[in-house]
JSON list of C-alpha atoms in Angstrom, two decimals:
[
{"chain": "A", "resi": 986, "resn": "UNK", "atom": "CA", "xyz": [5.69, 6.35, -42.12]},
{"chain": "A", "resi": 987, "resn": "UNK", "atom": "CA", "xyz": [2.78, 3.73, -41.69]},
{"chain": "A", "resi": 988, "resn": "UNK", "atom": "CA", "xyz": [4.31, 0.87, -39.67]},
{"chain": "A", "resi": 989, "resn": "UNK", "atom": "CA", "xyz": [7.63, 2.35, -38.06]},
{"chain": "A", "resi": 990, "resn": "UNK", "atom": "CA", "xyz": [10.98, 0.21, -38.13]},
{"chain": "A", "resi": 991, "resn": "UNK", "atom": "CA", "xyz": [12.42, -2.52, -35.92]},
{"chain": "A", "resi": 992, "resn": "UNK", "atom": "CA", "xyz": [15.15, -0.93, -35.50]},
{"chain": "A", "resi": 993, "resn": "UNK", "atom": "CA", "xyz": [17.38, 1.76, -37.80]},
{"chain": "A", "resi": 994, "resn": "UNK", "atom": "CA", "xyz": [20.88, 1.38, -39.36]},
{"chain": "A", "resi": 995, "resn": "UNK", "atom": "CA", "xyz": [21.82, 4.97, -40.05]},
{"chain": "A", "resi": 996, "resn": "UNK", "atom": "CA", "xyz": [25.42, 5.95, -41.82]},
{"chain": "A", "resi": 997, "resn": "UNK", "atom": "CA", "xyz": [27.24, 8.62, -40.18]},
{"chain": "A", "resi": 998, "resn": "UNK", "atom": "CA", "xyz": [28.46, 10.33, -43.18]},
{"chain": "A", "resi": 999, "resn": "UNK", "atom": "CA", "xyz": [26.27, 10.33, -46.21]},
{"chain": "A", "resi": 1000, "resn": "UNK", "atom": "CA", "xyz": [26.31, 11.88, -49.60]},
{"chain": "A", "resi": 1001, "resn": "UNK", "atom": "CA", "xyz": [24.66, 15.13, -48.82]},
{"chain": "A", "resi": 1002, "resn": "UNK", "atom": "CA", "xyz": [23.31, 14.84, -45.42]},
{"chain": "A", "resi": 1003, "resn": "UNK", "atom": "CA", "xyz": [24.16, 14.88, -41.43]},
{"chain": "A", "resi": 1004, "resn": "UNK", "atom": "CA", "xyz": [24.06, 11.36, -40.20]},
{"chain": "A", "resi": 1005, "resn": "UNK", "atom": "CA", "xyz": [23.59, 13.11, -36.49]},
{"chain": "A", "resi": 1006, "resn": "UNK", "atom": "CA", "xyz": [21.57, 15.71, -37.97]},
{"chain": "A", "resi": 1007, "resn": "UNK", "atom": "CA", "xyz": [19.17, 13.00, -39.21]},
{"chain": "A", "resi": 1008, "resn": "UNK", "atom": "CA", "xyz": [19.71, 10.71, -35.68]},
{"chain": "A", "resi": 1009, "resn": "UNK", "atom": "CA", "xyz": [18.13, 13.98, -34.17]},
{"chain": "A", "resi": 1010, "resn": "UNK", "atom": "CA", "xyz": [15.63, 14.65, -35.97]},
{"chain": "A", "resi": 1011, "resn": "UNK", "atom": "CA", "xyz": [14.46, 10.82, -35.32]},
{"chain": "A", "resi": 1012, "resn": "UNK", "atom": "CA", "xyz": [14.58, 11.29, -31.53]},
{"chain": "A", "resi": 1013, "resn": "UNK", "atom": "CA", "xyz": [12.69, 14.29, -31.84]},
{"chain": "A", "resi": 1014, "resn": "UNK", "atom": "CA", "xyz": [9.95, 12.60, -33.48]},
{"chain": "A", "resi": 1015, "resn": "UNK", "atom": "CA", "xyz": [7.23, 10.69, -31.55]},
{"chain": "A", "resi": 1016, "resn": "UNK", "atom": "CA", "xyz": [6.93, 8.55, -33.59]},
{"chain": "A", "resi": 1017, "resn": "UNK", "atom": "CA", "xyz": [10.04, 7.20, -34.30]},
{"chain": "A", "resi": 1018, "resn": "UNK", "atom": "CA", "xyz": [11.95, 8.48, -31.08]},
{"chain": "A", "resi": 1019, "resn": "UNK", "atom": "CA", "xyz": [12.07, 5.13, -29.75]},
{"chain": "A", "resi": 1020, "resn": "UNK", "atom": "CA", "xyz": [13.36, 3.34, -32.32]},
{"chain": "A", "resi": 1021, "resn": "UNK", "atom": "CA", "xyz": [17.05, 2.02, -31.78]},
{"chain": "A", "resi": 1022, "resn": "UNK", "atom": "CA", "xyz": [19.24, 3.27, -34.27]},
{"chain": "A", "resi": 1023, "resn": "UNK", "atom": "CA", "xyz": [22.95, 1.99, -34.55]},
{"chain": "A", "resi": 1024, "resn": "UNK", "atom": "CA", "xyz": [25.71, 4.37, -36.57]},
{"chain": "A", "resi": 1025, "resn": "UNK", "atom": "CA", "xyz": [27.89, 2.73, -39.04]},
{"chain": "A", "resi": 1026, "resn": "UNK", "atom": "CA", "xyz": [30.59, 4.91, -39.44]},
{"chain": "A", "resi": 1027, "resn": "UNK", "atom": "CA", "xyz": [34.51, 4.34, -41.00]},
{"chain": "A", "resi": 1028, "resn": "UNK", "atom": "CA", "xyz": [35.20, 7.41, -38.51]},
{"chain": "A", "resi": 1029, "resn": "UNK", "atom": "CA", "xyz": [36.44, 5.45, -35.05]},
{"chain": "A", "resi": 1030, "resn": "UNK", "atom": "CA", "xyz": [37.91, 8.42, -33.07]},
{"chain": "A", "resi": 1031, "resn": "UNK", "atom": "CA", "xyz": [36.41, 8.94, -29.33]},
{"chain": "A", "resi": 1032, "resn": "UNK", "atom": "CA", "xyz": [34.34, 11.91, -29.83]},
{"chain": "A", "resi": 1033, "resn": "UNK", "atom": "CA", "xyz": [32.68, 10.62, -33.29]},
{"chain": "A", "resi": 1034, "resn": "UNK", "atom": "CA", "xyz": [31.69, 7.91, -30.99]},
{"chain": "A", "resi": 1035, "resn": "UNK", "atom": "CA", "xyz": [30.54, 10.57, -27.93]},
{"chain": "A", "resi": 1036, "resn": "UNK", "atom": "CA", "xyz": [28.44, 12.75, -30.59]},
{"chain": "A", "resi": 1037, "resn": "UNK", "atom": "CA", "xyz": [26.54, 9.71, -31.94]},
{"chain": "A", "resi": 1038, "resn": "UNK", "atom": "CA", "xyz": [25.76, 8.66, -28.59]},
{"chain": "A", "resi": 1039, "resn": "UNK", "atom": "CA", "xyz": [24.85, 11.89, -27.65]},
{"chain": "A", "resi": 1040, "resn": "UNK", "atom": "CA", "xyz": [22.69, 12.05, -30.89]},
{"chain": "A", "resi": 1041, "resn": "UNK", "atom": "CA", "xyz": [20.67, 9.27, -29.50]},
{"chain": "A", "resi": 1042, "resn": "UNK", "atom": "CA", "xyz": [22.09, 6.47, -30.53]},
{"chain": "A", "resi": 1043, "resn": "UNK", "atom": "CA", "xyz": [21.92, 3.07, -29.35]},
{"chain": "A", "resi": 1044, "resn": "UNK", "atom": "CA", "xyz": [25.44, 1.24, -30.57]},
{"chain": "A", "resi": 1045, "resn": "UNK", "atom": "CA", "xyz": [28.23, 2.37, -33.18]},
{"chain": "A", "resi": 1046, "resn": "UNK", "atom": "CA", "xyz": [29.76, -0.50, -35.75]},
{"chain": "A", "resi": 1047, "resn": "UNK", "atom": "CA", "xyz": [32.91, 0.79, -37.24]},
{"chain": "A", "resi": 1048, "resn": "UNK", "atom": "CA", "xyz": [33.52, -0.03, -41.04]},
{"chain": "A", "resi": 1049, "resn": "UNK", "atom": "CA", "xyz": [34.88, -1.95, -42.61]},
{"chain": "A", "resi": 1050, "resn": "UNK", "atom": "CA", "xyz": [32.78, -4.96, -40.45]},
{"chain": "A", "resi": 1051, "resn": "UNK", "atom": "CA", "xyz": [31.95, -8.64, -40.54]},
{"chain": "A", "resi": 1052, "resn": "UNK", "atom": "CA", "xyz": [28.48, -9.44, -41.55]},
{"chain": "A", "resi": 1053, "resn": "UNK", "atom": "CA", "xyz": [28.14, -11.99, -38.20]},
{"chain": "A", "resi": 1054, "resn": "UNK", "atom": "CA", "xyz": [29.13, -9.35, -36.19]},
{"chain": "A", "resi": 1055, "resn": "UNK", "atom": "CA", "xyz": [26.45, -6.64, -37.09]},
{"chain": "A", "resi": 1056, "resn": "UNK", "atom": "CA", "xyz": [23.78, -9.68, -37.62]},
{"chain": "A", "resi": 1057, "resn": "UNK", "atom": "CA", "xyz": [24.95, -10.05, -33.71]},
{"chain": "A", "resi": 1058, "resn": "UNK", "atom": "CA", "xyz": [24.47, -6.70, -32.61]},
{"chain": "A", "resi": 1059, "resn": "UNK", "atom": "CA", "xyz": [21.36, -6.00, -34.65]},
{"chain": "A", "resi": 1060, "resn": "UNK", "atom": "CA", "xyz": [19.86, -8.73, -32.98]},
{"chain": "A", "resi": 1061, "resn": "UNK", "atom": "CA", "xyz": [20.70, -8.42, -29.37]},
{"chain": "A", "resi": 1062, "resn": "UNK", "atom": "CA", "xyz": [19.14, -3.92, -30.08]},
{"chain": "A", "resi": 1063, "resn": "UNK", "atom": "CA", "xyz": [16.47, -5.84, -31.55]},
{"chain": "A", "resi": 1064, "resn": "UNK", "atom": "CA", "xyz": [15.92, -8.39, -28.18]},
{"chain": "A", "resi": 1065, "resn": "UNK", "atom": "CA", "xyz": [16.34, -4.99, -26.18]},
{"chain": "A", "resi": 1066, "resn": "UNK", "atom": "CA", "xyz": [13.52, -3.13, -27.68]},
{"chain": "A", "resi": 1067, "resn": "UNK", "atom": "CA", "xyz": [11.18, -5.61, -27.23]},
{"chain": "A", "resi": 1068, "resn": "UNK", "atom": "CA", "xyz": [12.11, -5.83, -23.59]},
{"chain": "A", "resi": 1069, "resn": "UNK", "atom": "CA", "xyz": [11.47, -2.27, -23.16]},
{"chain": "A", "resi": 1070, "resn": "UNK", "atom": "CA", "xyz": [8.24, -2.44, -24.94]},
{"chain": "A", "resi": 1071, "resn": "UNK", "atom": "CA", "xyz": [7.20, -5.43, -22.34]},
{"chain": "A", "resi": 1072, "resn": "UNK", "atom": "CA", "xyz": [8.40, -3.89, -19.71]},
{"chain": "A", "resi": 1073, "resn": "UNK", "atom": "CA", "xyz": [6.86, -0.07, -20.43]},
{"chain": "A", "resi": 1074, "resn": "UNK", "atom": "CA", "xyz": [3.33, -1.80, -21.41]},
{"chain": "A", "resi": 1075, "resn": "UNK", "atom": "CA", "xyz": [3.81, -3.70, -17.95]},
{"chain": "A", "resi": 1076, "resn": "UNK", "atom": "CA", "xyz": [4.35, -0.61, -16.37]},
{"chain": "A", "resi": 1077, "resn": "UNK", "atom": "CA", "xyz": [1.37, 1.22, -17.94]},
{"chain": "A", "resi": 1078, "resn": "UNK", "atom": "CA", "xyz": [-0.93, -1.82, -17.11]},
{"chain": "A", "resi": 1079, "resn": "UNK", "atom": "CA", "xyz": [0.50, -1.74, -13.49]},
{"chain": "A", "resi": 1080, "resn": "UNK", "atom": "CA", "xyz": [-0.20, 2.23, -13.33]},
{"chain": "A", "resi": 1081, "resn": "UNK", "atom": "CA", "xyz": [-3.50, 2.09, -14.71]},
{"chain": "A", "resi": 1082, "resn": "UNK", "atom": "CA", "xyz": [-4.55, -1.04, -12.51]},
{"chain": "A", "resi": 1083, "resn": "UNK", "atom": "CA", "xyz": [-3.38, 1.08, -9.40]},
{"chain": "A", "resi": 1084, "resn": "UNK", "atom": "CA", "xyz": [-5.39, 4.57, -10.29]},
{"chain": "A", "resi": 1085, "resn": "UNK", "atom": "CA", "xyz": [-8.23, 2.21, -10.78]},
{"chain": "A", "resi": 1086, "resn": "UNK", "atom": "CA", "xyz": [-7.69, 0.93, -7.15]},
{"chain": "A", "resi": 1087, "resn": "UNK", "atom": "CA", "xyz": [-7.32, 4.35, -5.50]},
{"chain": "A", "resi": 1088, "resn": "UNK", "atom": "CA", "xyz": [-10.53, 5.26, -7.64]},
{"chain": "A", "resi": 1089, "resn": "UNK", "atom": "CA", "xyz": [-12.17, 2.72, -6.17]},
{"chain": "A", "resi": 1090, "resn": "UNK", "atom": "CA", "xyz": [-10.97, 3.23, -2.59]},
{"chain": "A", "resi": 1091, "resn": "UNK", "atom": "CA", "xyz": [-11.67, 6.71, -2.78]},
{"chain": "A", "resi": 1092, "resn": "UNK", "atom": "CA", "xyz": [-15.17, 5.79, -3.40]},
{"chain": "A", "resi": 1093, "resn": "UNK", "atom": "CA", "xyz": [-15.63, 3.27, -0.60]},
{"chain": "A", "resi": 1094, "resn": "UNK", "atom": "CA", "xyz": [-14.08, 5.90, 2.11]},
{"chain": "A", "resi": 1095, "resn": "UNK", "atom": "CA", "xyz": [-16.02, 8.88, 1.09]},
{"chain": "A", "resi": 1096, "resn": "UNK", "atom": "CA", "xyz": [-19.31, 6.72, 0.79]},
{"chain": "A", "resi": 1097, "resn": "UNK", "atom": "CA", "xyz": [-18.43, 5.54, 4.85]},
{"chain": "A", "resi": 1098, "resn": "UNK", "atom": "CA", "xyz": [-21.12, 6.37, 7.32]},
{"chain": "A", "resi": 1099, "resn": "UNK", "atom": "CA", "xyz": [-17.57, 6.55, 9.68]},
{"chain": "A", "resi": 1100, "resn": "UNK", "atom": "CA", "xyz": [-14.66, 9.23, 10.27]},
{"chain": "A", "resi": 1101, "resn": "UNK", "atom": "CA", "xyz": [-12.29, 7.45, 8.23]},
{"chain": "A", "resi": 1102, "resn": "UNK", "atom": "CA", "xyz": [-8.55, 8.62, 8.19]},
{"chain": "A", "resi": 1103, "resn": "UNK", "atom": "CA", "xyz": [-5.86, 6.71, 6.69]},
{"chain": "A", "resi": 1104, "resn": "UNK", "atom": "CA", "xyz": [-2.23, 6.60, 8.51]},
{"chain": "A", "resi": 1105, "resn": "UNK", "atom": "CA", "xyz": [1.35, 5.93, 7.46]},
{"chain": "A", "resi": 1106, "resn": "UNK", "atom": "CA", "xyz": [2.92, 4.38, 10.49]},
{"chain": "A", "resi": 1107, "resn": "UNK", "atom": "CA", "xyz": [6.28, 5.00, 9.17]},
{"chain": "A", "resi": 1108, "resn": "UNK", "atom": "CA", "xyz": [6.16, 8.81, 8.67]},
{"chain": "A", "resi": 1109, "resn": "UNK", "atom": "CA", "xyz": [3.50, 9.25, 11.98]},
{"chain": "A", "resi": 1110, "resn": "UNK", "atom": "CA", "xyz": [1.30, 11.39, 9.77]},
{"chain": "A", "resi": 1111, "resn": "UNK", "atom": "CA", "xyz": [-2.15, 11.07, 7.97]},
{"chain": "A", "resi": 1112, "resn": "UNK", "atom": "CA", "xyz": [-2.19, 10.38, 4.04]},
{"chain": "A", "resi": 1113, "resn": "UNK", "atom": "CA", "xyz": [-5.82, 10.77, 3.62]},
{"chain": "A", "resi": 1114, "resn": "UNK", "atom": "CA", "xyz": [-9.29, 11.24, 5.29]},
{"chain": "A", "resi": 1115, "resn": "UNK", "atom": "CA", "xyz": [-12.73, 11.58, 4.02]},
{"chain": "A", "resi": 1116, "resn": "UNK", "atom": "CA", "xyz": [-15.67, 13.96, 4.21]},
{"chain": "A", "resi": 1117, "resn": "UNK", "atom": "CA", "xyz": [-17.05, 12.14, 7.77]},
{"chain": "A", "resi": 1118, "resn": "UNK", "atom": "CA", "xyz": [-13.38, 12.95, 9.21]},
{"chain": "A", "resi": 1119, "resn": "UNK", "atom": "CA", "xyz": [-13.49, 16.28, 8.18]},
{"chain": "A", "resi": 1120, "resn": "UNK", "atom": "CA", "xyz": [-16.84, 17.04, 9.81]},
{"chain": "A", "resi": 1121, "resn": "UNK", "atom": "CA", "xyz": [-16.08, 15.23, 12.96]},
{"chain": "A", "resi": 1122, "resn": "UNK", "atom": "CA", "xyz": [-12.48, 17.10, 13.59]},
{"chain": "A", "resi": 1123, "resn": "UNK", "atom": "CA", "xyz": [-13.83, 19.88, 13.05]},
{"chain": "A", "resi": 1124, "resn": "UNK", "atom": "CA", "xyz": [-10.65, 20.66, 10.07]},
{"chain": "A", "resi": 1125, "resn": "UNK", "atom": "CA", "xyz": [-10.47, 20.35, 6.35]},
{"chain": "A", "resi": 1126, "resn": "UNK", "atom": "CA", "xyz": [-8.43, 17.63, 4.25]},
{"chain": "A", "resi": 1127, "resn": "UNK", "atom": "CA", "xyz": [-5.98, 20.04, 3.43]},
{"chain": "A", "resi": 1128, "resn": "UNK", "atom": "CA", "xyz": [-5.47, 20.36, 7.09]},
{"chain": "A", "resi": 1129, "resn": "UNK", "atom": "CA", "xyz": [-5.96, 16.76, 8.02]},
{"chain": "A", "resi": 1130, "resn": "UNK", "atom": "CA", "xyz": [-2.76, 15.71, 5.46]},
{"chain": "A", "resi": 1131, "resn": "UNK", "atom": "CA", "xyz": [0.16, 15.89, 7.01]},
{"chain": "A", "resi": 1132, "resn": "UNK", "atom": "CA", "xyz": [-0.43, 15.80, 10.82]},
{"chain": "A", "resi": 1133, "resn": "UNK", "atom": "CA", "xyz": [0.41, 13.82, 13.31]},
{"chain": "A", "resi": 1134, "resn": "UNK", "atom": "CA", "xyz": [-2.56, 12.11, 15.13]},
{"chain": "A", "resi": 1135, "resn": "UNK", "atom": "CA", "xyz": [-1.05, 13.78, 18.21]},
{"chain": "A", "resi": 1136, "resn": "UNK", "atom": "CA", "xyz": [-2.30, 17.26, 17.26]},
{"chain": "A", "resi": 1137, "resn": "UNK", "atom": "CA", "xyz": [-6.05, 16.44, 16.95]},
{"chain": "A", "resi": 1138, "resn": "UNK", "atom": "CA", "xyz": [-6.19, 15.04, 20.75]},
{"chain": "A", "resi": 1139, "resn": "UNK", "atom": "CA", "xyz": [-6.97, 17.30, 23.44]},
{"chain": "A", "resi": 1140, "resn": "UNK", "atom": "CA", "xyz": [-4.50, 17.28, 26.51]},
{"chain": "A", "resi": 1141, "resn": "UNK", "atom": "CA", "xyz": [-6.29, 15.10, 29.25]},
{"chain": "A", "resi": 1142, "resn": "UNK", "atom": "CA", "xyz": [-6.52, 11.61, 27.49]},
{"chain": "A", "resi": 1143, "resn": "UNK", "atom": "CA", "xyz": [-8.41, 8.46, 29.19]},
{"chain": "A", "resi": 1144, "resn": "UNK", "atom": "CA", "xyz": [-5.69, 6.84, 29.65]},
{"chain": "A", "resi": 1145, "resn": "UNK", "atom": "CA", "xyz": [-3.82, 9.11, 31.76]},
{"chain": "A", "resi": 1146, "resn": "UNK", "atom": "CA", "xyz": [-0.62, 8.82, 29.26]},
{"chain": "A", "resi": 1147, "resn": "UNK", "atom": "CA", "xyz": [0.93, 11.90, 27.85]},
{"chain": "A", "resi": 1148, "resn": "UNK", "atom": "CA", "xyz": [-0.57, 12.62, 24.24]},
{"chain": "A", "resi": 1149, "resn": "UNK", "atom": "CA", "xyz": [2.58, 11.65, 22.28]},
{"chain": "A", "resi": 1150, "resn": "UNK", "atom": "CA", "xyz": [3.71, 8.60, 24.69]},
{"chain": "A", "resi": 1151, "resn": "UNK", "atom": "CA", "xyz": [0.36, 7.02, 23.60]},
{"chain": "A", "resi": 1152, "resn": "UNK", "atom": "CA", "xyz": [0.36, 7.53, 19.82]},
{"chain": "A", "resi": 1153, "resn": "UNK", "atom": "CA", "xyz": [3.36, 6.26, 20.11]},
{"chain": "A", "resi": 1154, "resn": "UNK", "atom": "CA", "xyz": [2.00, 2.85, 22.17]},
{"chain": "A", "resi": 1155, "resn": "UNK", "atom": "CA", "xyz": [-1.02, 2.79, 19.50]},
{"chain": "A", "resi": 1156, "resn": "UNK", "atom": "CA", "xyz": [1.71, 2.65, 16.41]},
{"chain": "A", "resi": 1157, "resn": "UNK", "atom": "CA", "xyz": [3.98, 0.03, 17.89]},
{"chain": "A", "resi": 1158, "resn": "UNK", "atom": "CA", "xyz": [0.69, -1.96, 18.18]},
{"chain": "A", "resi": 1159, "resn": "UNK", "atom": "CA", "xyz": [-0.47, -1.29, 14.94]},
{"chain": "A", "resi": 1160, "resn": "UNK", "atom": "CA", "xyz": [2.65, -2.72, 13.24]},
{"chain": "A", "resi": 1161, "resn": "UNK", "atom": "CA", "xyz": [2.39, -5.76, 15.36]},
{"chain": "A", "resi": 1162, "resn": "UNK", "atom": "CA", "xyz": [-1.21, -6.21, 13.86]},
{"chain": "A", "resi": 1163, "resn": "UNK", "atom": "CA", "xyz": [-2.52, -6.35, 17.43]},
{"chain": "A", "resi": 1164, "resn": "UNK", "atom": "CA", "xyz": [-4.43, -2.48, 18.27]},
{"chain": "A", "resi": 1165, "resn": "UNK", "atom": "CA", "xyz": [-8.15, -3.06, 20.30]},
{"chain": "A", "resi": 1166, "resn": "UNK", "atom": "CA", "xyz": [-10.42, 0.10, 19.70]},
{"chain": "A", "resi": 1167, "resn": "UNK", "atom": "CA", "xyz": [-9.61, 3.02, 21.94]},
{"chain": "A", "resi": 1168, "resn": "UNK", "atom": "CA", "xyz": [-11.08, 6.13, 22.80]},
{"chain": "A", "resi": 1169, "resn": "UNK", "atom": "CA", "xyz": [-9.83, 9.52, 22.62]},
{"chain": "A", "resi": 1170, "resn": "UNK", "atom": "CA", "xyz": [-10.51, 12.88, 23.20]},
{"chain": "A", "resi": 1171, "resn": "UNK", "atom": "CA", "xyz": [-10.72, 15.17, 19.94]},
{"chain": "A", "resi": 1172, "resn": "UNK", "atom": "CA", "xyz": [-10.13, 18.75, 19.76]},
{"chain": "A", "resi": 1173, "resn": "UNK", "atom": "CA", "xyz": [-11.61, 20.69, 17.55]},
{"chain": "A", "resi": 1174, "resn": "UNK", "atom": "CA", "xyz": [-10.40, 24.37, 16.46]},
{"chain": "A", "resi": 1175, "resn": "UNK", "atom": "CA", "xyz": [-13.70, 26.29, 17.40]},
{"chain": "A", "resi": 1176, "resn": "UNK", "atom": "CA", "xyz": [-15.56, 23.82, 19.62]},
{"chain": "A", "resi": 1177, "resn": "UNK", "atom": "CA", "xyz": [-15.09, 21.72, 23.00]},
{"chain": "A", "resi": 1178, "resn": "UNK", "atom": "CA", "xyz": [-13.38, 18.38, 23.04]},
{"chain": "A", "resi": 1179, "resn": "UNK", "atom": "CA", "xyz": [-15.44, 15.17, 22.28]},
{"chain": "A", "resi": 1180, "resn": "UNK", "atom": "CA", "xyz": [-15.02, 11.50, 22.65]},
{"chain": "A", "resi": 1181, "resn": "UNK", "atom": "CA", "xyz": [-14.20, 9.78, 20.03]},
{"chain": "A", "resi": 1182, "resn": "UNK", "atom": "CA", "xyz": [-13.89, 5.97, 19.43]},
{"chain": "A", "resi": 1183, "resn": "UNK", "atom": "CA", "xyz": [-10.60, 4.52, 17.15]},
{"chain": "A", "resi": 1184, "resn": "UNK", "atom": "CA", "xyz": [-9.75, 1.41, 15.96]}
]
């Protein structure tokens, strides 16, 4: 099939062969799997209806029918497809645009001269860090992702408050869009605290 149909009017009982049977077979292909197909059937019972649904497909037009009627339906499958196409090659333009993005953040974070680690204020954990972080802390990204800030400070903090009080103070001012540069005091697994400036 060189250039794939609009859209597919399929009878449910033909001379021969399966309409579902066939309906299947269409879904199953890639290349045609998309495709709405609508049933025209003389058959009107509930579970005629349930199987071509379940078959894959997209409406069910009961014979004996008005042309108007089927020219409606036709058309609206035929609006709905092309809606989904839109809407699927938005979504692929959208995905690839954002992989690009995270590409190109990636780059800029592991090419920093700086610690960099990236935090999601709502969970209170890091998302990411680069190669710099990972030598400074002292811990791997693996380790990094997933963490609250609170367990890479030591005890004894500059500012006197409890560990957990003040990442807590540092978030609040971080969603307020209003957090100076601080200092803190890293631990590292295998080595003595350090100084460390944030911000």
């Amino acid at each position: 099939m060189k250039h794939p149909p609009d859209l597919i009017l399929l009878d449910f009982s033909m001379p021969g062969m399966d309409g579902l049977a066939v309906c299947r077979e269409l879904k199953l292909n890639p290349r045609t799997r998309d495709i709405p197909i609508l049933f025209l059937s003389s058959v009107s019972d509930s579970q005629t209806k349930v199987d071509g649904f379940a078959a894959g497909a997209v409406d069910f037009i009961i014979k004996p029918f008005e042309r108007s009627e089927l020219l409606a339906r036709v058309n609206t499958h035929l609006d709905l497809a092309r809606l989904k196409k839109r809407l699927s090659k938005l979504v692929e333009e959208k995905t690839e645009s954002l992989r690009l993005s995270e590409q190109r953040f990636r780059a800029l974070i592991e090419q920093a001269p700086e610690a960099i680690m990236v935090y999601n204020m709502d969970t209170g954990r890091f998302v990411d860090a680069n190669r710099q972080a990972e030598k400074l802390t002292g811990r791997s990204l693996q380790t990094l992702v997933g963490i609250s800030p609170a367990a890479l400070y030591a005890p004894e903090q500059p500012d006197g408050l409890p560990v957990a009080e003040s990442v807590s103070m540092h978030s609040e001012q971080a969603q307020k869009g209003d957090i100076p540069p601080f200092e803190r005091i890293v631990q590292r697994p295998t080595a003595a605290p350090f100084p460390a400036r944030c911000g």
